[in-house]
Amino acid sequence: MITIKDTKKYFLIHYIYKKTKKISNLFTKKSYNIYMNKLIEKINILIKSLNSQNKNEVFDYIWKNYYKRLIYFLNISLSNKDKIEDMAQDIMIKIYNNLDKYNFNFSFNTWFFSIARNHCIDYLKKKNIQFEEYNEENIINNLNIEDNIIKNELISSISQIINNFSEINKQIYFLYFYENQTYKEISKIMNIPIGTVKYKIFEIKKEIKIKIKEDFE
């Protein structure tokens, strides 16, 4: 007979595998990278053909593919949820106004999230607003957990772990696990050395594994 404890251990292994190997619910790492490469390639083509007549069309394509991801990014950064939509729109306007300045030497992802992060930091400094406590519930729901007891315990455990992360680690966590950004791309977005990025990701993985293992043994 499979006990609750056995189920917890199974889910723990399943969860860590999915998170540390960067496999999402919709994509394997390989297929996700193919998808993102095609998306960025299409965006690059559109931006290269940018002119006053088609600028709105190009921006509309970017909006459709990046707006929801931007909202998610802001959700882990802002405590005032009423401001998220306004912030997202301000950032998208900034993206629109700077499309003709996009540097093709950088990944579009890197360029986009660098603008988003810098805008967010400026806003937080100006308003002296604290970062929001991280909520992992949406991620857990995507893993199709049927046992509510396990789900609730795991949500609480993971949220507590992420809440204790520094501002930098929260954003690295998002960029690495959910945007599949490379060390180099994260380094550019966060404006920190690649070695620091690697070490922080190692710390994040280690802390999550240890904490969840303690809670579910």
Tab-separated table of C-alpha atoms in Angstrom:
chain	number	residue	atom	x	y	z
A	1	MET	CA	0.000	0.000	0.000
A	2	ILE	CA	1.333	3.429	-0.987
A	3	THR	CA	1.358	5.787	1.975
A	4	ILE	CA	1.186	9.579	2.050
A	5	LYS	CA	4.861	9.599	2.993
A	6	ASP	CA	5.740	7.458	-0.048
A	7	THR	CA	3.749	9.794	-2.276
A	8	LYS	CA	5.541	12.800	-0.802
A	9	LYS	CA	8.922	11.245	-1.526
A	10	TYR	CA	7.892	10.383	-5.076
A	11	PHE	CA	6.664	13.905	-5.704
A	12	LEU	CA	9.786	15.384	-4.129
A	13	ILE	CA	11.991	13.455	-6.569
A	14	HIS	CA	9.711	14.375	-9.467
A	15	TYR	CA	9.660	18.050	-8.477
A	16	ILE	CA	13.431	18.398	-8.011
A	17	TYR	CA	14.052	16.620	-11.308
A	18	LYS	CA	11.770	18.986	-13.191
A	19	LYS	CA	13.147	22.105	-11.534
A	20	THR	CA	16.880	21.391	-11.456
A	21	LYS	CA	16.904	19.984	-14.976
A	22	LYS	CA	14.917	22.999	-16.168
A	23	ILE	CA	12.148	20.938	-17.745
A	24	SER	CA	8.865	22.831	-17.849
A	25	ASN	CA	5.368	21.442	-18.007
A	26	LEU	CA	5.043	22.428	-21.676
A	27	PHE	CA	8.544	22.010	-23.046
A	28	THR	CA	11.636	19.915	-22.604
A	29	LYS	CA	14.773	22.032	-22.525
A	30	LYS	CA	15.571	21.121	-26.128
A	31	SER	CA	12.125	21.879	-27.546
A	32	TYR	CA	11.844	25.043	-25.452
A	33	ASN	CA	15.137	26.320	-26.826
A	34	ILE	CA	13.992	25.544	-30.372
A	35	TYR	CA	10.771	27.437	-29.713
A	36	MET	CA	12.593	30.446	-28.234
A	37	ASN	CA	15.187	30.515	-31.018
A	38	LYS	CA	12.435	30.612	-33.629
A	39	LEU	CA	10.576	33.308	-31.699
A	40	ILE	CA	13.659	35.511	-31.327
A	41	GLU	CA	14.626	34.896	-34.956
A	42	LYS	CA	11.174	36.076	-36.030
A	43	ILE	CA	11.415	39.145	-33.780
A	44	ASN	CA	14.870	39.983	-35.159
A	45	ILE	CA	13.546	39.783	-38.716
A	46	LEU	CA	10.626	42.025	-37.814
A	47	ILE	CA	12.839	44.602	-36.082
A	48	LYS	CA	15.282	44.653	-39.009
A	49	SER	CA	12.377	45.532	-41.282
A	50	LEU	CA	11.135	48.153	-38.818
A	51	ASN	CA	9.763	51.387	-40.250
A	52	SER	CA	7.108	53.935	-39.378
A	53	GLN	CA	4.476	51.960	-41.287
A	54	ASN	CA	4.955	48.564	-39.623
A	55	LYS	CA	6.163	49.542	-36.135
A	56	ASN	CA	2.780	48.879	-34.528
A	57	GLU	CA	2.585	45.468	-36.183
A	58	VAL	CA	6.055	44.523	-34.910
A	59	PHE	CA	5.212	45.717	-31.419
A	60	ASP	CA	1.921	43.811	-31.445
A	61	TYR	CA	3.840	40.583	-32.105
A	62	ILE	CA	6.205	41.311	-29.213
A	63	TRP	CA	3.274	42.166	-26.943
A	64	LYS	CA	1.507	38.871	-27.683
A	65	ASN	CA	4.632	36.831	-26.944
A	66	TYR	CA	6.112	38.740	-23.996
A	67	TYR	CA	3.410	40.569	-22.073
A	68	LYS	CA	2.297	37.620	-19.919
A	69	ARG	CA	5.910	36.739	-19.176
A	70	LEU	CA	6.521	40.325	-18.124
A	71	ILE	CA	3.504	40.191	-15.786
A	72	TYR	CA	4.923	37.039	-14.189
A	73	PHE	CA	8.314	38.701	-13.760
A	74	LEU	CA	6.721	41.720	-12.059
A	75	ASN	CA	4.680	39.458	-9.799
A	76	ILE	CA	7.846	38.241	-8.099
A	77	SER	CA	9.194	41.778	-7.765
A	78	LEU	CA	6.327	43.973	-6.588
A	79	SER	CA	4.256	43.807	-3.428
A	80	ASN	CA	1.638	46.235	-4.744
A	81	LYS	CA	-0.345	44.103	-7.202
A	82	ASP	CA	-2.446	47.096	-8.253
A	83	LYS	CA	0.659	48.587	-9.845
A	84	ILE	CA	1.685	45.549	-11.883
A	85	GLU	CA	-0.493	46.283	-14.913
A	86	ASP	CA	0.576	49.937	-14.912
A	87	MET	CA	4.230	48.959	-14.583
A	88	ALA	CA	3.933	46.400	-17.368
A	89	GLN	CA	2.383	48.964	-19.687
A	90	ASP	CA	5.083	51.511	-18.851
A	91	ILE	CA	7.763	48.936	-19.632
A	92	MET	CA	6.095	47.917	-22.893
A	93	ILE	CA	5.919	51.588	-23.908
A	94	LYS	CA	9.646	51.846	-23.191
A	95	ILE	CA	10.220	48.740	-25.340
A	96	TYR	CA	8.160	50.325	-28.130
A	97	ASN	CA	10.054	53.612	-27.973
A	98	ASN	CA	13.427	51.848	-28.068
A	99	LEU	CA	12.793	49.229	-30.754
A	100	ASP	CA	14.892	51.125	-33.276
A	101	LYS	CA	17.773	51.130	-30.760
A	102	TYR	CA	17.791	47.363	-30.241
A	103	ASN	CA	21.329	45.955	-30.438
A	104	PHE	CA	21.356	42.725	-32.458
A	105	ASN	CA	24.547	41.645	-30.696
A	106	PHE	CA	22.357	40.780	-27.704
A	107	SER	CA	19.586	38.240	-27.369
A	108	PHE	CA	16.155	39.877	-27.513
A	109	ASN	CA	15.330	38.131	-24.215
A	110	THR	CA	18.368	39.714	-22.605
A	111	TRP	CA	17.502	43.148	-23.964
A	112	PHE	CA	13.826	42.888	-22.989
A	113	PHE	CA	14.334	41.721	-19.403
A	114	SER	CA	17.214	44.148	-18.836
A	115	ILE	CA	14.849	47.017	-19.602
A	116	ALA	CA	12.147	45.445	-17.414
A	117	ARG	CA	14.482	44.890	-14.476
A	118	ASN	CA	16.040	48.362	-14.627
A	119	HIS	CA	12.611	49.991	-14.797
A	120	CYS	CA	11.468	47.889	-11.853
A	121	ILE	CA	14.527	48.782	-9.776
A	122	ASP	CA	14.070	52.496	-10.494
A	123	TYR	CA	10.432	52.285	-9.437
A	124	LEU	CA	11.191	50.409	-6.221
A	125	LYS	CA	13.937	52.846	-5.261
A	126	LYS	CA	11.699	55.815	-5.949
A	127	LYS	CA	8.719	54.433	-4.033
A	128	ASN	CA	10.724	52.511	-1.420
A	129	ILE	CA	8.573	49.423	-2.012
A	130	GLN	CA	9.608	45.987	-0.766
A	131	PHE	CA	9.743	42.940	-2.986
A	132	GLU	CA	6.722	40.670	-2.875
A	133	GLU	CA	6.830	37.338	-1.086
A	134	TYR	CA	7.113	34.670	-3.747
A	135	ASN	CA	4.086	32.469	-4.388
A	136	GLU	CA	4.735	29.118	-6.065
A	137	GLU	CA	1.092	28.028	-6.182
A	138	ASN	CA	0.614	28.553	-9.908
A	139	ILE	CA	3.704	26.514	-10.652
A	140	ILE	CA	2.569	23.664	-8.429
A	141	ASN	CA	-0.877	23.655	-10.027
A	142	ASN	CA	0.755	23.198	-13.425
A	143	LEU	CA	2.300	19.942	-12.225
A	144	ASN	CA	-1.174	18.363	-11.902
A	145	ILE	CA	-0.968	17.341	-8.239
A	146	GLU	CA	-4.112	15.595	-7.115
A	147	ASP	CA	-3.290	15.200	-3.472
A	148	ASN	CA	-4.263	18.497	-1.820
A	149	ILE	CA	-2.460	17.679	1.406
A	150	ILE	CA	0.851	17.229	-0.358
A	151	LYS	CA	0.243	20.236	-2.585
A	152	ASN	CA	-0.519	22.577	0.297
A	153	GLU	CA	2.489	21.427	2.295
A	154	LEU	CA	4.761	21.768	-0.715
A	155	ILE	CA	3.438	25.219	-1.646
A	156	SER	CA	4.089	26.408	1.883
A	157	SER	CA	7.581	24.920	1.909
A	158	ILE	CA	8.646	26.314	-1.466
A	159	SER	CA	7.135	29.743	-0.840
A	160	GLN	CA	9.040	29.962	2.432
A	161	ILE	CA	12.288	29.089	0.680
A	162	ILE	CA	11.842	31.625	-2.122
A	163	ASN	CA	10.639	34.316	0.284
A	164	ASN	CA	13.979	34.119	2.064
A	165	PHE	CA	15.911	34.691	-1.150
A	166	SER	CA	17.482	38.071	-1.762
A	167	GLU	CA	16.090	40.329	-4.490
A	168	ILE	CA	18.887	39.216	-6.810
A	169	ASN	CA	18.349	35.503	-6.149
A	170	LYS	CA	14.590	35.801	-6.762
A	171	GLN	CA	15.194	37.314	-10.165
A	172	ILE	CA	17.949	34.844	-11.042
A	173	TYR	CA	15.568	32.042	-10.016
A	174	PHE	CA	12.934	33.372	-12.426
A	175	LEU	CA	15.319	33.957	-15.335
A	176	TYR	CA	17.066	30.597	-15.008
A	177	PHE	CA	14.176	28.237	-14.258
A	178	TYR	CA	11.284	29.887	-16.097
A	179	GLU	CA	12.923	31.844	-18.904
A	180	ASN	CA	15.698	29.296	-19.513
A	181	GLN	CA	18.231	32.104	-19.766
A	182	THR	CA	21.879	31.096	-20.026
A	183	TYR	CA	24.506	32.103	-17.473
A	184	LYS	CA	25.807	34.677	-19.948
A	185	GLU	CA	22.367	36.167	-20.588
A	186	ILE	CA	21.577	36.371	-16.877
A	187	SER	CA	24.957	38.005	-16.307
A	188	LYS	CA	24.080	40.732	-18.809
A	189	ILE	CA	20.554	41.260	-17.496
A	190	MET	CA	21.627	41.396	-13.846
A	191	ASN	CA	24.924	43.173	-14.555
A	192	ILE	CA	26.951	40.712	-12.469
A	193	PRO	CA	29.863	38.375	-13.381
A	194	ILE	CA	29.070	34.966	-14.906
A	195	GLY	CA	30.916	33.296	-12.031
A	196	THR	CA	28.563	34.972	-9.569
A	197	VAL	CA	25.540	33.776	-11.567
A	198	LYS	CA	26.811	30.178	-11.559
A	199	TYR	CA	27.479	30.241	-7.832
A	200	LYS	CA	24.086	31.741	-7.010
A	201	ILE	CA	22.256	29.136	-9.112
A	202	PHE	CA	24.230	26.420	-7.336
A	203	GLU	CA	23.206	27.955	-3.997
A	204	ILE	CA	19.550	28.171	-5.056
A	205	LYS	CA	19.399	24.523	-6.173
A	206	LYS	CA	21.158	23.338	-3.044
A	207	GLU	CA	18.922	25.340	-0.705
A	208	ILE	CA	15.711	24.143	-2.368
A	209	LYS	CA	16.788	20.493	-2.320
A	210	ILE	CA	17.894	20.562	1.314
A	211	LYS	CA	14.847	22.443	2.581
A	212	ILE	CA	12.261	20.326	0.753
A	213	LYS	CA	14.016	17.120	1.772
A	214	GLU	CA	13.931	18.229	5.420
A	215	ASP	CA	10.239	19.115	5.241
A	216	PHE	CA	9.111	15.936	3.518
A	217	GLU	CA	11.161	13.261	5.236
